[in-house]
Structure formats: structure tokens, C-alpha cells
Amino acid sequence: EQLKNDPTLSAKMSDIETFTQNYVQNPNLRLVNGKVQIPVVVNVLYKTTAQNISLTQIQSQITVLNKDYSATNSDYSLVPTLFQSVRSGDITISFVLDTVIRKATSITSWSTNDAMKKSSQGGISPTLPTTKLNIWVCNLGGGILGYAQFPGGSSTTDGVVIDNNAFGNTGTVTAPY
């Protein structure tokens, strides 16, 4: 849909891929223990107390990401056959929780229209999206577990949105997520 609405997006995505390949080879990367470290801002939007997820639940998602990206997750051996040729083990990226921003809202559930990423629509605008990974945690409607913006889109909506019941592995998260 985004490619259809923005004919320049494909070129932007290609430029980002080239930039990323060059960046990875840059000796001045912020490396910690030999890994590229990505600071994460978690934006929590909640109407109920249960939706205002705990710091423990937030940290559990960061731990899950780090296990997934270092191939130390317990289900690494269960990668579907279709994707086994592209799994590569530890890819030397780690995520670190930078900031948690919380906002009470009267909105019962959010859709995929990016409103949660805009303070003007009741959400939380991204924090330094060119240097930090923004994740919005909220009650998503329509059975959606989450979604992410493709590279090259607007920095005003760049990031990942995840349903509060599918975030981390403790707290309000529900099986099988």
C-alpha cells in the first residue's frame, strides 16, 4: 500500500539498504561487547491498568529480542524449513531499553492507521526515530498482534506497534504469544 501511494519509496528503501551495508562496515559503530547496540524507546498507551504494562514485562520483550537476534532462543531449532537457509545465528545486534514513555488514553483499541504514533491523535509521537527504535505497545483491535513500518517511510511514523497482550513473556501477555 505504501509503495503504491509513494512512488519514491522504492528508491528510498534501496538507499537505506545501501546505507545499512556501508554502516555495518563502519569501524566507528557503537559497539558493546562486539555487538551493534540499538537503543529502544517503548511507548505505552493504556486505557486500563492491565494495559499499562510493567517494566518487568517491557524488559522481558527486550530479552526476547536479544535472544532471537543472538540465536540463543529456545525455539531456534524450530525455524521453518523455508527460512533455514537464511538463518545465520548470532547477527551481533543487541537491543537496550533506553526510555519508557507512558500515556493514559480514552481510546479503547487502536487500528493500523498509525494514530498511536501521533500525539495529535491521542498517541505518542516518536522519540528521535533516526537514532532510536520506537515501539508502541497498545491494545490493537481486529485481532492484529502488531505491525512495523517498512524502511524508507516517514520518520514521523517509523517503528513497531505491538499489542499489549503479545509483548514480552510475562505480565499481561497471553498464550501463545
Coordinates of N, CA and C in Angstrom, one line a residue:
E1 N 0.8 -1.2 0.0 CA 0.0 0.0 0.0 C 0.9 1.3 0.0
Q2 N 1.9 1.3 0.9 CA 2.8 2.4 0.9 C 3.6 2.6 -0.4
L3 N 4.0 1.6 -1.0 CA 4.7 1.7 -2.3 C 3.7 2.3 -3.4
K4 N 2.5 1.9 -3.3 CA 1.5 2.4 -4.3 C 1.3 3.8 -4.1
N5 N 1.2 4.3 -2.8 CA 0.9 5.7 -2.5 C 2.1 6.6 -2.6
D6 N 3.3 6.1 -2.6 CA 4.5 6.9 -2.7 C 5.5 6.3 -3.7
P7 N 5.5 6.8 -5.0 CA 6.4 6.2 -6.0 C 7.9 6.3 -5.7
T8 N 8.2 7.2 -4.7 CA 9.7 7.4 -4.4 C 10.1 6.4 -3.3
L9 N 9.2 5.7 -2.7 CA 9.5 4.8 -1.6 C 10.5 3.7 -2.0
S10 N 10.3 3.1 -3.1 CA 11.2 2.0 -3.5 C 12.7 2.5 -3.6
A11 N 12.9 3.6 -4.1 CA 14.3 4.2 -4.2 C 14.8 4.5 -2.8
K12 N 13.9 5.0 -1.9 CA 14.3 5.3 -0.6 C 14.8 4.0 0.1
M13 N 14.0 2.9 -0.1 CA 14.3 1.6 0.5 C 15.6 1.1 0.1
S14 N 15.9 1.3 -1.2 CA 17.1 0.8 -1.8 C 18.3 1.6 -1.2
D15 N 18.1 2.9 -1.1 CA 19.1 3.8 -0.5 C 19.4 3.4 1.0
I16 N 18.4 3.1 1.7 CA 18.6 2.7 3.1 C 19.3 1.3 3.2
E17 N 19.1 0.4 2.3 CA 19.8 -0.8 2.3 C 21.3 -0.6 2.0
T18 N 21.6 0.3 1.0 CA 23.0 0.6 0.7 C 23.6 1.3 1.9
F19 N 22.9 2.2 2.5 CA 23.4 2.9 3.7 C 23.7 1.9 4.8
T20 N 22.8 1.0 5.0 CA 22.9 0.0 6.1 C 24.2 -0.9 5.9
Q21 N 24.3 -1.4 4.6 CA 25.5 -2.2 4.3 C 26.8 -1.4 4.6
N22 N 26.8 -0.1 4.2 CA 28.0 0.7 4.5 C 28.2 0.9 5.9
Y23 N 27.1 1.2 6.7 CA 27.2 1.5 8.1 C 27.7 0.3 8.9
V24 N 27.3 -0.9 8.5 CA 27.8 -2.1 9.2 C 29.3 -2.3 9.1
Q25 N 29.9 -1.8 8.0 CA 31.3 -1.9 7.9 C 32.0 -0.7 8.5
N26 N 31.3 0.2 9.1 CA 31.9 1.4 9.7 C 32.6 1.0 11.0
P27 N 33.9 1.3 11.2 CA 34.6 1.0 12.4 C 34.2 1.9 13.6
N28 N 33.4 2.9 13.3 CA 33.0 3.8 14.4 C 31.6 3.5 15.0
L29 N 31.1 2.3 14.7 CA 29.8 2.0 15.2 C 29.8 1.9 16.7
R30 N 28.6 2.1 17.3 CA 28.6 2.0 18.8 C 28.5 0.5 19.1
L31 N 29.7 0.0 19.4 CA 29.8 -1.4 19.7 C 29.9 -1.7 21.2
V32 N 29.2 -2.6 21.7 CA 29.3 -3.1 23.1 C 29.5 -4.6 23.1
N33 N 30.6 -5.0 23.6 CA 31.0 -6.4 23.5 C 30.9 -7.0 22.1
G34 N 31.3 -6.2 21.1 CA 31.3 -6.6 19.7 C 30.0 -6.6 19.0
K35 N 29.0 -6.1 19.7 CA 27.6 -6.0 19.1 C 27.2 -4.6 18.8
V36 N 26.5 -4.4 17.7 CA 25.9 -3.1 17.5 C 24.7 -3.0 18.5
Q37 N 24.7 -1.9 19.2 CA 23.6 -1.7 20.2 C 22.6 -0.7 19.7
I38 N 21.3 -1.2 19.8 CA 20.2 -0.4 19.3 C 19.4 0.1 20.5
P39 N 19.3 1.4 20.8 CA 18.5 1.9 21.9 C 17.0 1.9 21.6
V40 N 16.2 1.4 22.5 CA 14.8 1.2 22.3 C 14.0 2.1 23.2
V41 N 13.0 2.8 22.6 CA 12.1 3.6 23.3 C 10.7 2.9 23.2
V42 N 10.2 2.5 24.4 CA 8.9 1.8 24.4 C 7.8 2.9 24.9
N43 N 6.8 3.1 24.0 CA 5.7 4.0 24.2 C 4.5 3.2 24.6
V44 N 4.1 3.3 25.8 CA 2.9 2.5 26.3 C 1.7 3.4 26.4
L45 N 0.7 3.0 25.6 CA -0.6 3.7 25.6 C -1.6 2.8 26.3
Y46 N -2.3 3.3 27.3 CA -3.2 2.4 28.1 C -4.5 3.1 28.5
K47 N -5.6 2.3 28.5 CA -6.8 2.8 29.0 C -7.1 2.1 30.3
T48 N -6.7 0.9 30.5 CA -6.9 0.2 31.7 C -5.6 -0.1 32.4
T49 N -5.7 -0.4 33.7 CA -4.5 -0.7 34.5 C -3.7 -1.8 33.9
A50 N -4.4 -2.9 33.4 CA -3.7 -4.0 32.8 C -2.9 -3.7 31.5
Q51 N -3.4 -2.7 30.8 CA -2.8 -2.3 29.6 C -1.5 -1.4 29.9
N52 N -1.4 -0.9 31.0 CA -0.2 -0.1 31.5 C 0.8 -1.2 31.9
I53 N 1.4 -1.9 31.0 CA 2.3 -3.0 31.3 C 3.5 -2.6 32.2
S54 N 3.9 -3.5 32.9 CA 5.0 -3.3 33.9 C 6.4 -3.2 33.2
L55 N 7.3 -2.6 33.9 CA 8.7 -2.5 33.4 C 9.3 -3.9 33.3
T56 N 8.9 -4.8 34.1 CA 9.3 -6.2 34.0 C 8.9 -6.8 32.7
Q57 N 7.6 -6.6 32.3 CA 7.1 -7.1 31.0 C 7.8 -6.5 29.9
I58 N 8.1 -5.2 29.9 CA 8.8 -4.5 28.9 C 10.2 -5.1 28.8
Q59 N 10.9 -5.2 29.9 CA 12.3 -5.8 29.8 C 12.3 -7.2 29.3
S60 N 11.2 -7.9 29.6 CA 11.1 -9.3 29.1 C 11.1 -9.3 27.5
Q61 N 10.5 -8.3 26.9 CA 10.5 -8.3 25.4 C 11.8 -7.9 24.9
I62 N 12.6 -7.0 25.6 CA 13.9 -6.7 25.2 C 14.8 -8.0 25.3
T63 N 14.6 -8.8 26.3 CA 15.3 -10.0 26.5 C 15.0 -11.0 25.3
V64 N 13.7 -11.1 25.0 CA 13.3 -12.0 23.9 C 13.9 -11.5 22.6
L65 N 13.9 -10.2 22.3 CA 14.6 -9.7 21.1 C 16.1 -10.1 21.1
N66 N 16.8 -9.9 22.2 CA 18.2 -10.2 22.2 C 18.4 -11.7 22.0
K67 N 17.6 -12.5 22.6 CA 17.7 -14.0 22.4 C 17.5 -14.4 21.0
D68 N 16.5 -13.8 20.3 CA 16.2 -14.0 18.9 C 17.3 -13.6 18.0
Y69 N 17.9 -12.4 18.3 CA 18.9 -11.9 17.4 C 20.3 -12.5 17.6
S70 N 20.4 -13.2 18.8 CA 21.7 -13.9 19.0 C 21.6 -15.4 18.9
A71 N 20.4 -15.9 18.4 CA 20.1 -17.3 18.2 C 20.3 -18.1 19.4
T72 N 20.0 -17.5 20.6 CA 20.0 -18.3 21.9 C 18.6 -18.5 22.4
N73 N 17.6 -18.2 21.6 CA 16.2 -18.5 22.0 C 16.0 -20.0 21.9
S74 N 15.1 -20.5 22.8 CA 14.9 -21.9 23.0 C 14.2 -22.6 21.7
D75 N 13.6 -21.8 20.9 CA 12.9 -22.4 19.7 C 13.7 -22.1 18.4
Y76 N 15.0 -21.8 18.5 CA 15.8 -21.5 17.3 C 15.8 -22.7 16.4
S77 N 15.8 -23.9 16.9 CA 15.8 -25.1 16.1 C 14.5 -25.4 15.4
L78 N 13.5 -24.6 15.7 CA 12.2 -24.8 15.1 C 11.9 -23.9 13.9
V79 N 12.9 -23.2 13.4 CA 12.7 -22.3 12.3 C 12.2 -23.2 11.1
P80 N 11.1 -22.7 10.5 CA 10.5 -23.5 9.4 C 11.6 -23.7 8.3
T81 N 11.5 -24.9 7.6 CA 12.4 -25.3 6.6 C 12.6 -24.2 5.5
L82 N 11.5 -23.5 5.2 CA 11.6 -22.4 4.2 C 12.6 -21.3 4.5
F83 N 12.8 -21.1 5.8 CA 13.7 -20.0 6.2 C 15.0 -20.5 6.8
Q84 N 15.3 -21.8 6.8 CA 16.5 -22.3 7.4 C 17.7 -21.8 6.6
S85 N 17.6 -21.6 5.3 CA 18.8 -21.2 4.5 C 19.2 -19.8 4.8
V86 N 18.3 -19.0 5.4 CA 18.7 -17.6 5.7 C 18.9 -17.3 7.2
R87 N 18.7 -18.3 8.0 CA 19.0 -18.0 9.4 C 20.5 -18.1 9.6
S88 N 21.0 -17.2 10.4 CA 22.5 -17.1 10.4 C 23.1 -17.1 11.8
G89 N 22.3 -17.5 12.8 CA 22.9 -17.5 14.1 C 23.0 -16.1 14.7
D90 N 23.9 -15.8 15.5 CA 24.1 -14.5 16.2 C 24.5 -13.5 15.1
I91 N 23.7 -12.4 15.0 CA 24.0 -11.4 14.0 C 24.6 -10.2 14.6
T92 N 25.0 -10.3 15.8 CA 25.8 -9.2 16.5 C 25.0 -7.9 16.6
I93 N 23.7 -8.0 16.9 CA 22.9 -6.8 17.2 C 22.3 -7.1 18.6
S94 N 22.3 -6.1 19.4 CA 21.6 -6.2 20.7 C 20.8 -4.9 20.9
F95 N 19.7 -5.1 21.6 CA 18.7 -4.1 21.9 C 18.9 -3.7 23.4
V96 N 18.8 -2.4 23.7 CA 18.9 -2.0 25.1 C 17.8 -1.0 25.4
L97 N 17.0 -1.2 26.5 CA 15.9 -0.3 26.8 C 16.5 1.1 27.1
D98 N 16.1 2.1 26.4 CA 16.6 3.5 26.6 C 15.6 4.3 27.5
T99 N 14.3 4.2 27.1 CA 13.3 5.0 27.8 C 11.9 4.3 27.6
V100 N 11.1 4.5 28.7 CA 9.7 4.1 28.6 C 8.8 5.4 28.8
I101 N 7.9 5.6 27.8 CA 7.0 6.7 27.9 C 5.6 6.1 28.0
R102 N 4.9 6.6 29.0 CA 3.5 6.1 29.3 C 2.5 7.2 29.1
K103 N 1.3 6.8 28.5 CA 0.3 7.8 28.4 C -1.1 7.1 28.5
A104 N -1.9 7.7 29.5 CA -3.3 7.2 29.6 C -4.1 7.8 28.5
T105 N -5.0 7.0 28.0 CA -5.9 7.4 26.9 C -7.3 6.9 27.1
S106 N -8.2 7.6 26.4 CA -9.6 7.1 26.5 C -9.9 6.2 25.3
I107 N -9.0 5.9 24.4 CA -9.2 5.1 23.3 C -9.2 3.6 23.7
T108 N -10.3 2.9 23.3 CA -10.4 1.5 23.7 C -9.5 0.6 23.0
S109 N -9.4 0.8 21.7 CA -8.4 0.0 20.9 C -8.0 0.8 19.7
W110 N -6.8 0.4 19.2 CA -6.2 1.1 18.1 C -6.2 0.3 16.8
S111 N -6.1 0.9 15.7 CA -6.1 0.2 14.4 C -4.7 0.4 13.8
T112 N -4.5 0.0 12.6 CA -3.2 0.1 11.9 C -3.1 1.4 11.1
N113 N -3.8 2.5 11.5 CA -3.7 3.7 10.8 C -2.6 4.7 11.4
D114 N -1.8 4.2 12.3 CA -0.6 4.9 12.9 C -1.1 6.0 13.9
A115 N -2.3 6.1 14.3 CA -2.7 7.1 15.2 C -2.0 7.1 16.5
M116 N -1.6 5.9 16.9 CA -0.9 5.7 18.2 C 0.5 6.4 18.2
K117 N 1.0 6.7 16.9 CA 2.3 7.3 16.8 C 2.2 8.8 16.6
K118 N 1.0 9.4 16.9 CA 0.8 10.8 16.7 C 0.2 11.4 17.9
S119 N 0.8 12.3 18.6 CA 0.2 12.9 19.8 C -1.0 13.7 19.5
S120 N -1.1 14.2 18.2 CA -2.2 15.0 17.8 C -3.5 14.1 17.7
Q121 N -3.3 12.8 17.6 CA -4.4 11.8 17.5 C -4.6 11.0 18.8
G122 N -4.0 11.4 19.9 CA -4.1 10.7 21.1 C -3.0 9.8 21.4
G123 N -2.0 9.6 20.5 CA -0.9 8.7 20.7 C 0.3 9.4 21.3
I124 N 1.5 8.8 21.0 CA 2.7 9.4 21.4 C 3.6 9.5 20.2
S125 N 4.1 10.7 19.9 CA 5.0 10.9 18.8 C 6.3 10.2 19.1
P126 N 7.0 9.7 18.0 CA 8.2 9.0 18.2 C 9.3 9.9 18.8
T127 N 10.2 9.2 19.5 CA 11.4 9.9 20.2 C 12.6 9.6 19.3
L128 N 13.2 10.6 18.8 CA 14.4 10.5 18.0 C 14.5 9.3 17.1
P129 N 13.5 9.2 16.1 CA 13.4 8.0 15.3 C 14.6 7.7 14.4
T130 N 15.5 8.7 14.2 CA 16.6 8.4 13.3 C 17.8 7.8 14.1
T131 N 17.7 7.7 15.5 CA 18.7 7.1 16.3 C 18.2 6.1 17.3
K132 N 16.9 6.0 17.4 CA 16.3 5.0 18.4 C 15.2 4.2 17.7
L133 N 15.1 3.0 18.1 CA 13.9 2.2 17.7 C 12.8 2.5 18.6
N134 N 11.7 3.0 18.0 CA 10.5 3.2 18.8 C 9.5 2.1 18.7
I135 N 9.0 1.6 19.8 CA 8.0 0.6 19.8 C 6.8 1.1 20.6
W136 N 5.6 1.0 20.0 CA 4.4 1.4 20.7 C 3.7 0.1 21.1
V137 N 3.3 0.1 22.4 CA 2.5 -1.0 23.0 C 1.2 -0.5 23.3
C138 N 0.1 -1.1 22.8 CA -1.2 -0.6 23.0 C -2.2 -1.8 22.7
N139 N -3.5 -1.5 23.0 CA -4.5 -2.5 22.7 C -4.9 -2.4 21.2
L140 N -4.4 -3.3 20.4 CA -4.7 -3.3 19.0 C -6.0 -4.1 18.7
G141 N -6.9 -3.5 17.9 CA -8.2 -4.2 17.6 C -8.0 -5.0 16.4
G142 N -9.1 -5.8 16.1 CA -9.2 -6.6 14.8 C -8.3 -7.8 14.8
G143 N -7.8 -8.3 16.0 CA -7.0 -9.5 16.0 C -5.6 -9.3 15.5
I144 N -5.2 -8.0 15.4 CA -3.8 -7.7 15.0 C -2.9 -7.9 16.2
L145 N -1.8 -8.6 16.0 CA -0.8 -8.7 17.1 C 0.3 -7.6 17.0
G146 N 0.5 -7.1 15.8 CA 1.5 -6.0 15.7 C 1.8 -5.7 14.2
Y147 N 2.5 -4.7 14.0 CA 3.0 -4.4 12.6 C 4.1 -3.4 12.7
A148 N 4.9 -3.3 11.6 CA 6.0 -2.4 11.5 C 6.0 -1.6 10.2
Q149 N 6.6 -0.5 10.2 CA 6.7 0.3 9.0 C 7.9 -0.2 8.2
F150 N 7.8 -0.2 6.9 CA 8.9 -0.6 6.1 C 9.9 0.5 6.0
P151 N 11.2 0.1 5.9 CA 12.2 1.2 5.8 C 12.0 2.1 4.7
G152 N 12.3 3.4 4.9 CA 12.1 4.4 3.9 C 10.9 5.3 4.1
G153 N 10.0 4.8 5.0 CA 8.8 5.6 5.2 C 9.1 6.9 6.0
S154 N 8.1 7.6 6.4 CA 8.3 8.8 7.1 C 8.9 8.5 8.5
S155 N 9.8 9.4 9.0 CA 10.4 9.2 10.3 C 9.3 9.5 11.4
T156 N 8.2 10.2 11.0 CA 7.2 10.5 12.0 C 6.3 9.3 12.4
T157 N 6.5 8.3 11.6 CA 5.7 7.0 11.9 C 6.6 5.8 12.0
D158 N 7.9 6.0 12.0 CA 8.9 4.9 11.9 C 8.9 4.1 13.3
G159 N 8.7 2.8 13.2 CA 8.8 2.0 14.4 C 7.9 0.8 14.3
V160 N 7.7 0.2 15.4 CA 6.9 -1.1 15.5 C 5.8 -0.9 16.5
V161 N 4.6 -1.5 16.2 CA 3.5 -1.4 17.1 C 3.1 -2.9 17.5
I162 N 3.0 -3.1 18.8 CA 2.7 -4.5 19.3 C 1.5 -4.4 20.3
D163 N 0.6 -5.4 20.1 CA -0.5 -5.5 21.1 C 0.1 -5.8 22.5
N164 N -0.5 -5.2 23.5 CA 0.0 -5.3 24.9 C -0.1 -6.8 25.4
N165 N -1.0 -7.6 24.8 CA -1.1 -9.0 25.2 C -0.2 -9.9 24.4
A166 N 0.7 -9.3 23.5 CA 1.6 -10.1 22.7 C 3.0 -9.6 22.9
F167 N 3.3 -8.9 24.0 CA 4.5 -8.2 24.2 C 5.3 -8.8 25.4
G168 N 6.4 -9.4 25.1 CA 7.2 -10.0 26.2 C 6.7 -11.4 26.5
N169 N 7.2 -11.9 27.6 CA 6.8 -13.3 28.0 C 6.3 -13.4 29.5
T170 N 5.9 -12.2 30.0 CA 5.4 -12.2 31.4 C 4.4 -11.1 31.5
G171 N 3.7 -11.0 32.6 CA 2.7 -9.9 32.8 C 1.4 -10.2 32.1
T172 N 0.9 -9.3 31.3 CA -0.4 -9.5 30.7 C -0.4 -10.2 29.4
V173 N 0.8 -10.7 29.0 CA 0.9 -11.4 27.7 C 0.1 -12.7 27.8
T174 N -0.6 -13.1 26.7 CA -1.4 -14.3 26.8 C -0.9 -15.3 25.7
A175 N -1.0 -16.6 26.1 CA -0.6 -17.7 25.2 C -1.4 -17.6 23.9
P176 N -0.8 -18.0 22.8 CA 0.5 -18.5 22.6 C 1.6 -17.4 22.3
Y177 N 1.3 -16.2 22.6 CA 2.2 -15.1 22.2 C 3.2 -14.8 23.2

